[in-house]
Coordinates of C-alpha atoms in Angstrom, one line a residue:
Chain D
M170 CA 39.8 -2.5 8.4
T171 CA 40.2 0.4 10.1
A172 CA 37.2 2.8 11.0
F173 CA 38.4 5.1 7.7
D174 CA 37.9 2.0 5.5
V175 CA 34.5 1.1 6.7
V176 CA 33.5 4.6 6.1
M177 CA 34.9 4.9 2.7
Q178 CA 33.0 1.3 2.2
Q179 CA 30.1 2.7 3.1
I180 CA 30.4 6.3 1.3
V181 CA 30.7 4.1 -1.8
N182 CA 27.9 1.7 -0.9
G183 CA 25.8 4.6 -0.4
L184 CA 26.4 6.0 -3.2
V185 CA 25.4 3.2 -5.2
L186 CA 22.1 2.6 -3.5
G187 CA 21.6 6.4 -3.6
S188 CA 21.7 6.5 -7.2
F189 CA 18.8 4.3 -7.7
Y190 CA 16.7 5.9 -5.1
A191 CA 17.7 9.2 -6.4
L192 CA 16.5 8.1 -10.4
V193 CA 13.3 6.3 -8.8
A194 CA 12.4 9.4 -6.4
L195 CA 12.8 11.7 -9.6
G196 CA 10.0 10.5 -11.3
Y197 CA 7.6 10.6 -8.1
T198 CA 8.7 14.1 -7.3
M199 CA 8.1 15.2 -11.1
I200 CA 4.8 13.4 -11.5
F201 CA 3.5 14.9 -8.3
G202 CA 4.6 18.4 -9.4
V203 CA 2.5 18.2 -12.4
I204 CA -0.6 16.4 -11.1
K205 CA -0.3 16.2 -7.8
L206 CA -1.0 12.9 -7.6
L207 CA 1.5 10.2 -5.8
N208 CA 1.9 7.6 -8.4
F209 CA 1.7 4.4 -6.2
A210 CA 2.6 2.5 -9.7
H211 CA 5.8 4.5 -10.3
G212 CA 8.1 1.7 -7.9
D213 CA 6.4 -0.8 -10.6
L214 CA 7.6 0.9 -13.6
Y215 CA 10.5 0.1 -12.3
M216 CA 10.3 -3.4 -12.0
V217 CA 8.9 -3.2 -15.5
G218 CA 12.0 -1.3 -16.8
G219 CA 14.2 -4.2 -15.2
F220 CA 12.2 -7.3 -17.1
V221 CA 12.4 -5.2 -20.3
G222 CA 16.2 -4.5 -19.8
F223 CA 16.2 -8.0 -19.7
L224 CA 14.4 -9.2 -22.4
V225 CA 16.4 -6.5 -24.9
L226 CA 19.7 -8.2 -23.4
S227 CA 18.9 -11.5 -24.0
A228 CA 17.8 -10.6 -27.3
I229 CA 20.9 -8.9 -28.0
S230 CA 23.8 -10.3 -26.0
G231 CA 24.5 -12.6 -28.5
I232 CA 26.0 -9.5 -30.7
T233 CA 26.9 -7.5 -28.0
G234 CA 27.7 -9.6 -25.2
G235 CA 26.7 -9.4 -21.6
G236 CA 29.3 -6.0 -21.0
W237 CA 28.3 -2.3 -20.3
T238 CA 27.7 -1.8 -24.0
G239 CA 24.8 -4.5 -23.9
V240 CA 23.3 -3.2 -20.8
A241 CA 23.3 0.4 -22.0
I242 CA 21.5 -0.3 -25.3
S243 CA 19.0 -2.5 -23.4
M244 CA 18.8 0.3 -20.8
F245 CA 18.2 2.8 -23.6
L246 CA 15.5 0.7 -25.3
S247 CA 13.7 0.0 -21.9
M248 CA 13.5 3.3 -21.1
I249 CA 11.6 4.2 -24.5
A250 CA 9.1 1.3 -23.9
V251 CA 8.5 1.9 -20.1
G252 CA 8.4 5.7 -21.1
C253 CA 5.9 5.1 -23.2
L254 CA 3.9 2.6 -21.2
G255 CA 4.0 5.5 -18.6
V256 CA 2.3 7.8 -20.7
V257 CA -0.5 5.1 -21.7
I258 CA -0.9 4.6 -17.8
E259 CA -1.7 8.6 -17.6
R260 CA -4.0 8.4 -20.4
V261 CA -6.3 5.3 -19.4
A262 CA -6.0 5.0 -15.8
Y263 CA -5.0 8.8 -14.5
H264 CA -6.4 11.3 -17.1
P265 CA -10.1 10.7 -16.4
M266 CA -9.5 11.0 -12.8
L267 CA -7.6 14.2 -12.8
R268 CA -11.0 16.0 -11.3
A269 CA -11.9 13.2 -9.1
P270 CA -11.7 12.9 -5.1
R271 CA -8.4 12.3 -4.0
L272 CA -9.3 9.0 -2.5
S273 CA -10.5 7.9 -5.9
I274 CA -7.2 8.8 -7.7
L275 CA -5.1 7.3 -4.9
I276 CA -7.2 4.1 -5.5
T277 CA -6.4 3.7 -9.0
A278 CA -2.9 4.3 -8.7
L279 CA -2.6 1.2 -6.5
A280 CA -5.3 -0.6 -9.1
V281 CA -2.6 0.4 -11.7
S282 CA 0.5 -0.7 -9.6
L283 CA -1.2 -4.2 -8.7
V284 CA -2.0 -4.7 -12.5
L285 CA 1.3 -4.3 -13.7
Q286 CA 2.6 -6.4 -10.6
N287 CA 0.1 -9.6 -10.9
T288 CA 0.8 -9.1 -15.0
V289 CA 4.8 -10.1 -14.4
L290 CA 3.7 -12.1 -11.8
S291 CA 1.5 -14.4 -13.7
I292 CA 3.9 -14.1 -16.5
T293 CA 7.0 -15.4 -14.6
H294 CA 5.2 -17.5 -12.1
G295 CA 6.9 -15.2 -9.3
Q296 CA 10.3 -16.7 -9.9
Y297 CA 13.5 -14.6 -10.1
T298 CA 14.8 -14.3 -13.4
A299 CA 18.7 -14.0 -13.6
F300 CA 19.6 -11.0 -15.7
G301 CA 22.8 -12.5 -17.4
A302 CA 24.7 -9.5 -17.4
D303 CA 28.5 -10.2 -17.3
F304 CA 30.5 -7.2 -16.1
G305 CA 33.7 -9.1 -14.7
F306 CA 35.1 -7.8 -11.4
G307 CA 37.5 -5.3 -12.1
G308 CA 38.0 -2.3 -10.1
V309 CA 40.3 -0.4 -8.4
N310 CA 41.7 -0.2 -4.6
L311 CA 41.7 3.0 -2.6
G312 CA 43.6 1.7 0.4
N313 CA 41.6 -1.1 1.6
V314 CA 38.1 -0.1 -0.1
F315 CA 37.9 -1.7 -3.3
I316 CA 35.5 0.2 -5.8
T317 CA 34.4 -2.0 -9.0
Y318 CA 34.5 -0.3 -12.4
N319 CA 30.5 -1.4 -12.2
Q320 CA 30.0 1.1 -9.6
M321 CA 31.7 3.8 -10.8
I322 CA 30.1 3.3 -14.5
L323 CA 26.7 2.9 -12.6
V324 CA 26.9 5.9 -10.5
G325 CA 28.5 8.1 -13.6
I326 CA 24.9 6.8 -15.6
A327 CA 22.8 7.9 -13.0
A328 CA 24.8 11.2 -12.4
F329 CA 24.4 12.0 -16.8
L330 CA 20.7 11.2 -16.6
M331 CA 20.1 13.3 -13.5
I332 CA 22.4 16.1 -15.4
G333 CA 20.7 15.8 -18.4
L334 CA 17.2 16.0 -16.6
E335 CA 18.4 18.9 -14.8
V336 CA 19.1 20.5 -18.3
F337 CA 15.8 20.1 -19.9
V338 CA 13.7 21.2 -16.9
S339 CA 15.7 24.5 -17.1
R340 CA 16.8 25.0 -20.3
T341 CA 14.6 23.9 -22.7
Q342 CA 10.8 25.3 -23.7
Y343 CA 9.1 21.7 -22.8
G344 CA 11.0 22.2 -19.0
R345 CA 9.5 25.5 -18.7
A346 CA 5.9 24.6 -19.4
M347 CA 6.2 21.7 -16.7
R348 CA 7.5 24.3 -14.1
A349 CA 4.7 26.2 -15.0
V350 CA 2.0 23.7 -15.0
A351 CA 3.5 22.5 -11.3
I352 CA 2.4 26.1 -10.7
D353 CA -0.9 26.4 -11.9
K354 CA -2.5 24.3 -14.5
D355 CA -5.5 26.0 -15.1
M356 CA -3.4 29.5 -15.9
C357 CA -1.1 27.1 -18.2
Q358 CA -4.4 26.3 -20.3
L359 CA -5.5 29.9 -20.6
M360 CA -2.2 30.8 -21.7
G361 CA -1.9 28.5 -24.4
I362 CA 0.1 25.8 -23.3
N363 CA -0.6 22.4 -24.0
V364 CA -1.2 20.8 -20.6
S365 CA -2.0 17.3 -21.3
G366 CA 0.9 17.4 -23.7
V367 CA 3.3 18.7 -20.6
I368 CA 1.9 15.9 -18.5
A369 CA 2.5 13.3 -21.3
V370 CA 6.2 14.2 -21.1
T371 CA 6.8 14.3 -17.4
F372 CA 5.4 10.6 -17.5
L373 CA 7.3 9.7 -20.3
I374 CA 10.7 11.3 -18.5
G375 CA 9.7 10.3 -15.1
S376 CA 8.7 6.4 -16.2
A377 CA 11.8 6.2 -18.4
L378 CA 14.0 7.4 -15.7
A379 CA 12.7 4.6 -13.3
A380 CA 13.2 2.0 -15.9
A381 CA 16.7 3.2 -16.1
A382 CA 17.2 2.3 -12.6
G383 CA 15.2 -0.6 -12.9
T384 CA 17.8 -2.2 -15.7
L385 CA 20.5 -1.0 -13.8
A386 CA 19.9 -2.6 -10.7
G387 CA 18.7 -5.6 -12.6
A388 CA 22.3 -5.8 -14.0
Y389 CA 24.0 -4.8 -11.2
Y390 CA 22.3 -6.7 -8.6
G391 CA 21.8 -10.1 -11.0
S392 CA 18.1 -10.8 -10.8
V393 CA 14.5 -9.2 -11.4
W394 CA 11.4 -10.5 -10.2
Y395 CA 7.8 -9.6 -10.0
F396 CA 8.1 -7.5 -6.6
M397 CA 11.2 -5.4 -6.7
G398 CA 9.7 -2.5 -7.5
F399 CA 7.5 -2.3 -3.9
L400 CA 10.4 -1.5 -1.4
I401 CA 12.1 1.0 -3.9
G402 CA 9.1 2.2 -4.4
L403 CA 8.3 3.0 -0.9
K404 CA 12.0 3.9 -0.5
A405 CA 12.3 6.5 -3.4
F406 CA 9.1 8.2 -1.8
T407 CA 10.8 8.4 1.2
A408 CA 13.8 9.9 -0.9
A409 CA 11.6 12.3 -2.4
V410 CA 9.9 13.5 1.0
I411 CA 13.2 14.1 2.4
G412 CA 14.2 16.5 -0.3
G413 CA 11.0 17.9 -0.3
I414 CA 8.4 16.3 -2.8
G415 CA 8.2 18.8 -6.1
S416 CA 11.5 19.2 -6.1
I417 CA 13.8 17.9 -8.8
P418 CA 17.2 18.8 -6.8
G419 CA 15.5 18.0 -3.5
A420 CA 14.8 14.3 -5.5
M421 CA 18.8 13.9 -6.2
L422 CA 19.8 15.1 -2.6
G423 CA 16.9 12.8 -0.8
G424 CA 18.0 9.8 -2.8
L425 CA 21.6 10.3 -1.9
I426 CA 20.6 10.9 1.9
L427 CA 18.6 7.9 2.2
G428 CA 21.3 5.7 0.4
F429 CA 24.3 7.1 2.8
L430 CA 21.6 7.0 6.0
E431 CA 21.2 3.2 4.9
A432 CA 24.5 2.4 4.2
F433 CA 25.4 3.6 7.6
G434 CA 22.6 2.4 9.4
T435 CA 23.1 -1.2 8.5
Q436 CA 26.5 -0.2 10.6
L437 CA 25.0 0.9 13.6
P438 CA 24.9 -1.6 16.7
G439 CA 21.4 -2.9 16.8
I440 CA 20.2 -2.1 13.3
G441 CA 22.1 -4.3 10.9
S442 CA 20.8 -5.4 7.8
E443 CA 17.6 -7.5 8.9
W444 CA 16.6 -4.4 10.0
K445 CA 17.7 -1.9 7.4
D446 CA 14.2 -1.7 5.6
V447 CA 12.4 -0.7 9.3
F448 CA 15.0 1.7 9.8
S449 CA 14.3 3.4 6.2
F450 CA 10.8 3.5 7.1
A451 CA 11.5 5.0 10.1
V452 CA 13.2 7.8 8.9
L453 CA 10.3 8.2 6.5
I454 CA 7.8 8.5 9.4
L455 CA 9.6 10.7 11.2
V456 CA 10.6 13.3 8.3
L457 CA 6.8 13.1 7.4
V458 CA 6.1 14.1 11.3
F459 CA 8.6 16.5 11.7
K460 CA 9.4 18.4 8.9
P461 CA 6.7 17.3 5.7
T462 CA 8.2 19.4 3.0
G463 CA 11.3 18.1 3.3
L464 CA 14.9 19.7 2.8
L465 CA 14.5 21.9 -0.4
G466 CA 10.3 21.7 -0.4
K467 CA 8.2 24.6 -0.1
S468 CA 6.0 24.8 2.4
E469 CA 2.5 24.8 1.0
Q470 CA -1.2 24.6 2.7
E471 CA -2.8 21.7 1.2
R472 CA -5.9 20.1 2.3
M473 CA -7.1 16.7 1.6
Chain G
M278 CA -22.8 18.8 -2.9
T279 CA -19.2 18.5 -4.8
S280 CA -18.8 16.2 -7.5
N281 CA -17.6 13.9 -4.7
S282 CA -18.4 10.3 -6.6
N283 CA -17.7 7.8 -3.4
G284 CA -20.1 10.3 -1.5
A285 CA -22.9 8.4 -0.6
V286 CA -24.3 8.7 2.7
P287 CA -23.5 5.5 4.5
T288 CA -26.6 4.8 5.9
H289 CA -28.5 5.1 2.7
G290 CA -26.2 2.1 1.5
L291 CA -29.3 -0.7 0.8
G292 CA -30.3 -0.7 -2.5
P293 CA -33.6 0.8 -4.3
F294 CA -35.0 -2.5 -3.7
L295 CA -34.5 -2.8 -0.2
Q296 CA -36.1 0.3 0.6
D297 CA -39.1 -1.1 2.5
A298 CA -38.0 -1.4 6.2
R299 CA -40.0 -4.8 6.7
L300 CA -38.6 -6.2 3.8
R301 CA -35.5 -5.3 4.7
W302 CA -36.1 -7.3 8.4
V303 CA -37.0 -10.5 6.0
V304 CA -33.8 -10.3 4.3
A305 CA -31.7 -9.9 7.5
I306 CA -33.8 -12.4 9.0
A307 CA -33.2 -15.0 5.9
I308 CA -29.7 -14.1 5.9
L309 CA -29.0 -15.1 9.4
A310 CA -31.1 -18.1 9.2
F311 CA -28.8 -19.5 6.4
L312 CA -25.7 -19.1 8.3
V313 CA -27.1 -20.6 11.0
V314 CA -27.7 -23.8 9.1
A315 CA -25.0 -23.7 6.7
P316 CA -22.9 -25.9 8.4
M317 CA -25.5 -28.6 8.8
I318 CA -26.1 -28.4 5.0
F319 CA -22.6 -28.3 3.9
G320 CA -19.7 -30.1 4.6
S321 CA -16.5 -29.0 6.3
Y322 CA -14.6 -27.7 3.3
I323 CA -17.3 -25.0 3.1
T324 CA -17.7 -23.9 6.7
V325 CA -14.1 -23.5 6.6
I326 CA -14.3 -20.7 3.4
L327 CA -17.5 -19.4 5.0
T328 CA -15.6 -18.8 8.4
N329 CA -12.6 -17.2 6.5
A330 CA -15.6 -15.1 4.3
L331 CA -17.1 -14.0 7.8
L332 CA -13.4 -13.4 9.2
Y333 CA -13.0 -11.1 6.0
V334 CA -16.4 -9.4 6.5
V335 CA -15.1 -8.1 10.3
L336 CA -12.0 -6.9 9.1
C337 CA -13.6 -5.0 5.8
L338 CA -16.1 -3.5 7.9
G339 CA -13.6 -2.5 10.2
L340 CA -11.5 -0.9 7.3
N341 CA -14.7 0.5 6.1
I342 CA -14.9 2.9 8.6
V343 CA -11.3 4.5 8.0
V344 CA -11.7 4.3 4.1
G345 CA -15.4 4.5 3.5
Y346 CA -16.5 6.6 6.6
A347 CA -13.4 8.9 6.9
G348 CA -12.2 8.8 3.7
L349 CA -8.2 7.7 4.8
L350 CA -6.8 5.2 2.8
D351 CA -5.2 2.8 5.2
L352 CA -2.6 0.5 2.9
G353 CA -1.6 -1.3 6.1
Y354 CA -4.3 -2.7 7.4
A355 CA -3.0 -6.0 8.3
A356 CA -0.8 -4.3 10.5
F357 CA -3.6 -4.0 12.9
F358 CA -4.7 -7.5 12.3
A359 CA -1.3 -8.8 13.0
V360 CA -0.9 -6.7 16.3
G361 CA -4.5 -8.4 17.5
A362 CA -2.8 -11.9 16.3
Y363 CA 0.2 -11.6 17.9
T364 CA -0.5 -10.3 21.3
I365 CA -2.7 -13.4 21.4
G366 CA -0.3 -15.4 20.4
V367 CA 2.5 -13.8 22.5
L368 CA 0.6 -13.5 25.9
T369 CA -0.6 -17.0 25.5
I370 CA 2.6 -19.3 24.7
Q371 CA 5.3 -17.1 25.8
F372 CA 3.0 -15.7 29.2
G373 CA 0.9 -18.2 29.7
F374 CA -2.2 -16.0 29.6
N375 CA -5.5 -17.4 28.9
F376 CA -6.8 -16.1 25.6
W377 CA -9.7 -14.2 27.5
V378 CA -7.0 -12.5 29.7
A379 CA -5.0 -11.8 26.9
F380 CA -8.0 -10.5 24.5
P381 CA -8.3 -7.2 26.0
F382 CA -4.8 -6.5 25.8
A383 CA -4.8 -7.6 22.0
V384 CA -7.4 -4.8 21.6
L385 CA -5.4 -2.2 23.8
A386 CA -2.2 -3.2 21.8
A387 CA -4.4 -2.3 18.6
V388 CA -5.4 1.2 20.2
L389 CA -2.0 1.8 21.2
A390 CA -0.6 1.0 17.7
G391 CA -3.5 3.4 16.1
V392 CA -2.7 6.4 18.3
I393 CA 1.0 5.8 18.1
I394 CA 1.0 5.7 14.2
G395 CA -2.6 7.7 13.5
G396 CA -1.9 10.4 16.0
P397 CA 1.3 12.1 14.3
T398 CA 0.5 11.3 11.1
L399 CA -3.3 12.1 10.6
R400 CA -2.3 15.6 10.1
L401 CA -0.7 15.1 6.5
R402 CA -2.2 15.0 3.1
S403 CA -4.5 12.0 2.3
D404 CA -1.7 9.9 0.3
Y405 CA 1.1 11.0 2.9
L406 CA -1.3 8.9 5.3
A407 CA -1.5 6.4 2.7
I408 CA 2.4 5.8 2.3
V409 CA 3.1 6.0 5.9
T410 CA 0.5 3.3 6.9
L411 CA 2.0 1.3 3.9
G412 CA 5.4 1.9 5.7
F413 CA 3.9 0.8 8.9
G414 CA 2.1 -2.5 7.8
E415 CA 5.8 -3.5 6.7
I416 CA 7.6 -2.5 9.7
V417 CA 5.1 -4.8 11.9
R418 CA 5.4 -7.6 9.5
F419 CA 9.3 -7.0 9.5
S420 CA 9.3 -6.8 13.3
A421 CA 7.3 -10.1 13.9
R422 CA 10.1 -11.5 11.3
N423 CA 12.8 -10.3 13.3
L424 CA 12.2 -10.6 16.9
E425 CA 13.1 -13.4 19.3
I426 CA 9.8 -13.1 21.0
T427 CA 7.5 -13.3 18.0
G428 CA 9.0 -16.7 17.1
R429 CA 11.0 -14.9 13.6
A430 CA 10.1 -16.3 10.5
S431 CA 8.3 -19.3 11.6
G432 CA 5.8 -17.6 13.7
I433 CA 4.1 -18.7 17.1
S434 CA 2.2 -22.0 16.9
G435 CA 0.3 -23.9 19.4
I436 CA -2.1 -21.3 20.4
Q437 CA -4.6 -22.9 22.8
D438 CA -8.6 -23.1 21.8
P439 CA -10.6 -20.8 24.2
S440 CA -13.4 -21.6 25.8
L441 CA -16.5 -19.4 26.6
F442 CA -18.4 -20.2 29.9
G443 CA -17.7 -24.0 29.7
W444 CA -18.1 -24.2 25.8
Q445 CA -14.7 -25.6 24.7
I446 CA -14.8 -23.5 21.4
R447 CA -12.6 -26.5 19.1
T448 CA -14.3 -27.9 16.0
Q449 CA -14.6 -26.0 13.0
T450 CA -18.1 -25.6 13.1
D451 CA -17.5 -23.9 17.0
Y452 CA -15.3 -21.2 15.1
Y453 CA -17.6 -20.6 12.2
Y454 CA -20.9 -19.7 14.7
V455 CA -17.7 -17.6 16.7
F456 CA -17.2 -15.7 13.9
V457 CA -20.8 -15.5 12.6
V458 CA -21.6 -13.7 16.2
L459 CA -18.7 -11.4 15.4
A460 CA -20.0 -10.5 12.1
I461 CA -23.7 -9.6 13.4
I462 CA -21.4 -7.4 16.2
A463 CA -19.5 -5.6 13.7
V464 CA -22.4 -5.1 11.3
I465 CA -24.3 -3.8 14.3
A466 CA -21.3 -1.2 15.6
S467 CA -21.0 -0.3 11.9
F468 CA -24.7 0.6 11.7
R469 CA -24.7 2.4 14.9
L470 CA -21.6 4.1 14.0
A471 CA -22.6 5.5 10.7
N472 CA -25.7 6.8 12.6
S473 CA -23.8 8.4 15.4
R474 CA -22.6 12.1 15.9
L475 CA -19.3 10.6 15.3
G476 CA -20.7 9.0 12.0
R477 CA -21.8 12.3 10.8
A478 CA -18.6 14.2 11.8
W479 CA -17.0 11.7 9.6
L480 CA -19.1 12.4 6.6
Y481 CA -18.7 16.0 7.2
V482 CA -14.8 15.8 7.1
R483 CA -14.7 13.6 4.4
H484 CA -16.9 15.6 2.1
D485 CA -15.0 19.2 2.9
E486 CA -12.5 19.3 6.1
D487 CA -12.0 22.7 5.8
A488 CA -16.0 23.3 6.4
A489 CA -16.4 20.7 8.9
E490 CA -13.7 22.1 11.0
A491 CA -15.3 25.8 10.8
M492 CA -18.3 23.9 12.1
G493 CA -16.2 23.3 15.3
I494 CA -15.4 19.5 14.5
N495 CA -12.0 18.5 15.4
R496 CA -10.5 17.0 12.4
V497 CA -7.5 15.4 13.9
Q498 CA -9.7 13.7 16.7
V499 CA -12.5 12.7 14.5
K500 CA -10.0 10.6 12.3
L501 CA -8.1 9.3 14.6
A502 CA -11.2 8.0 16.2
A503 CA -12.1 5.9 12.6
Y504 CA -8.6 4.8 12.7
V505 CA -8.3 3.5 16.3
I506 CA -12.0 1.8 15.9
G507 CA -10.9 0.5 12.8
A508 CA -7.8 -0.8 14.6
I509 CA -10.0 -2.7 17.2
F510 CA -11.9 -4.2 14.4
G511 CA -8.7 -5.5 12.8
A512 CA -7.3 -6.8 16.2
V513 CA -10.3 -8.6 17.1
G514 CA -10.3 -10.6 14.0
G515 CA -7.0 -11.2 14.4
A516 CA -7.2 -12.7 18.0
F517 CA -10.0 -14.7 17.0
F518 CA -7.8 -15.7 13.6
A519 CA -5.0 -16.9 16.1
A520 CA -7.2 -19.0 17.9
N521 CA -9.0 -20.5 15.0
L522 CA -5.6 -21.5 12.9
G523 CA -3.5 -22.2 16.7
A524 CA -0.8 -20.8 14.6
I525 CA 0.4 -17.6 13.4
S526 CA 3.4 -16.6 10.8
P527 CA 4.6 -13.0 9.6
E528 CA 3.6 -13.9 5.6
S529 CA 0.0 -13.8 7.0
F530 CA -0.1 -10.1 7.4
S531 CA 1.8 -9.3 3.9
F532 CA 1.0 -6.2 2.1
E533 CA -1.4 -8.4 0.0
Q534 CA -3.8 -9.0 3.0
S535 CA -3.9 -5.2 3.5
V536 CA -4.6 -4.8 -0.6
L537 CA -7.1 -7.7 -0.2
V538 CA -9.1 -6.2 2.4
L539 CA -9.0 -3.0 0.6
M540 CA -10.1 -4.3 -2.6
A541 CA -12.8 -6.0 -0.8
V542 CA -14.2 -2.5 0.8
I543 CA -13.7 -0.8 -2.5
L544 CA -15.6 -3.5 -4.7
G545 CA -18.4 -3.7 -2.7
G546 CA -18.8 0.2 -2.5
M547 CA -17.0 2.6 -0.3
G548 CA -18.9 3.2 2.9
K549 CA -22.0 1.0 2.2
I550 CA -22.3 -1.9 4.8
P551 CA -24.2 -4.3 2.6
G552 CA -22.0 -3.7 -0.1
V553 CA -18.7 -4.1 1.6
I554 CA -19.9 -7.4 3.4
L555 CA -20.7 -8.6 -0.1
G556 CA -17.3 -7.1 -1.3
A557 CA -15.7 -9.6 1.3
F558 CA -17.6 -12.5 0.1
I559 CA -16.6 -12.1 -3.7
I560 CA -12.9 -11.9 -2.5
I561 CA -13.2 -15.3 -0.3
L562 CA -15.3 -16.9 -2.8
G563 CA -14.4 -15.8 -6.0
P564 CA -11.2 -17.7 -6.3
E565 CA -12.9 -20.9 -4.7
L566 CA -15.6 -20.2 -7.5
L567 CA -13.0 -20.2 -10.1
R568 CA -10.3 -22.5 -8.8
D569 CA -8.5 -23.1 -11.9
L570 CA -7.3 -18.7 -11.9
G571 CA -4.3 -20.1 -9.5
E572 CA -2.0 -17.2 -9.9
F573 CA -4.2 -15.0 -11.9
R574 CA -6.2 -14.5 -8.8
L575 CA -5.1 -11.5 -7.8
L576 CA -4.5 -10.2 -11.6
V577 CA -8.0 -10.8 -12.4
F578 CA -9.0 -8.5 -8.7
A579 CA -6.5 -6.2 -9.9
V580 CA -7.9 -5.3 -13.4
G581 CA -11.4 -5.7 -11.7
L582 CA -10.8 -2.8 -9.3
L583 CA -9.4 -0.8 -11.8
L584 CA -12.1 -1.1 -14.1
I585 CA -14.5 -0.3 -10.9
M586 CA -12.3 2.9 -10.2
L587 CA -12.8 4.0 -13.6
F588 CA -16.3 2.9 -14.2
R589 CA -18.1 2.5 -11.2
P590 CA -16.5 4.5 -8.2
S591 CA -18.8 4.0 -5.9
G592 CA -18.7 0.2 -6.1
I593 CA -21.0 -2.7 -7.4
W594 CA -23.8 -2.7 -5.0
P595 CA -26.6 -0.7 -6.6
G596 CA -26.1 2.3 -3.7
R597 CA -28.1 5.6 -4.2
R598 CA -26.9 7.9 -6.7
G599 CA -26.2 11.2 -5.9
A600 CA -25.2 12.5 -2.6

């Protein structure tokens, strides 16, 4: 392979990886936007999404087969289920804490994350569960670079979801309300906006996007397990910070940048795949230290 | 005062029934007496568990300084524990140092790690700090797993037992007493710190950062002090942990370890020394009392943590209300 092929191959890899990161990062950034909470449980919603997708696919694969039709239906149902789970979590755990000190709500979010993780751990006994999607290995050759149809469909679905979100946020009534709540919650309340409703919708959408990513990742990588949300949760947060936390286009951009950084980072001498995760965290720390507002974020004076 | 629910003053952590100073001494001496005779009464199995619980007391009191006193959420505390343990492991095995020669380096390494990671990030919002510490914890563990010098995934084994003024620390009971002493030192240090000028500065910064800064407290410096002192507690615990087990591997320092220590601190009551000690014992003894829990162990603790945060955010120790 020539250097050009390596670059092309890593662009493809980065795009796939970046799609996952971006979908999860969107939820982080939206939830952060409306209630200024870093939802530690977000990565675990991705994980639960993967498991729900797996369950649905196992139930329907007799009829639809394990191909993309089945996966798309599983993804859709998983998005609904996990979206509702996200709303329940917000109502039960975060809503009573909104006026509490930040340390308390952060720990609550951590507790929710641990409850989700360990519930799945107890059910699955910590085993990897084979996903059972069956795609085949078709694809196209671009020079020496082979791109599978799966990769294209996956990136396509991710792009479709992100465009849908962008339209929702910029064109609809609820989207406008969401942007308003992100700016000034108390004023929105005074203007008659149903702030609790907007927060619920934000959790619904954010969690649903994480579930979509979880199902797609399960189908793409072939298995799901209880701890799969941990690393991607951290990395999606990194992506959200790179793009500027609170900014929706920022999350998409940050996801893609992190995907590319990681894909190309593994090619650098001395990094390789075993140092890949360390590399991502180092990027996170560097971004936080030197540009905490990210690329598209607004600078804000915030006290802890 | 603000509606800060975790704002009980650290120095007033003792329950209302322990307000009497004389009674407090009686209780302290009774606990001490129990700790001294415990290995003679119970078998070696329980001694091992108690040793572990005492190690947790040291770690939890260390994290308590960061989380309880200074109000910073640290999700990678196991990193400092790992730095202490691995410094001892690497220096004694790879470089042939004596344990006591290596020990100051373990503390120094933790201080350096604390400054390197805390220095630039303590200016950030507290939730950013939480995630940076989480990332740092993982970096340390990944590094231990990937580096040749730390023995990669299999870790380091054959760490020698140290001797102290001719006393060879060897048996499980010996280590038990070492950890009793460490725990007592940690308790005394925690009390002294809470009552110090620095302790009051932490309290102020935790309640109102801007006001504290306006009163001339250097916010970043004070937080960094908490972070570094917490790191030292962790490294000391880690150093003796390495000597006790004689073998360490990256999996001893996982995210789960950080979470367990944090849970103990919060369950017992952030910022309150007796509460934190109680939390450490609950986290270690709880699974022993409920052997059948198995995989449900962490789930039970996680649900407990959630319920505590929702219904009793100041922990289970009957601390003083208000403040």
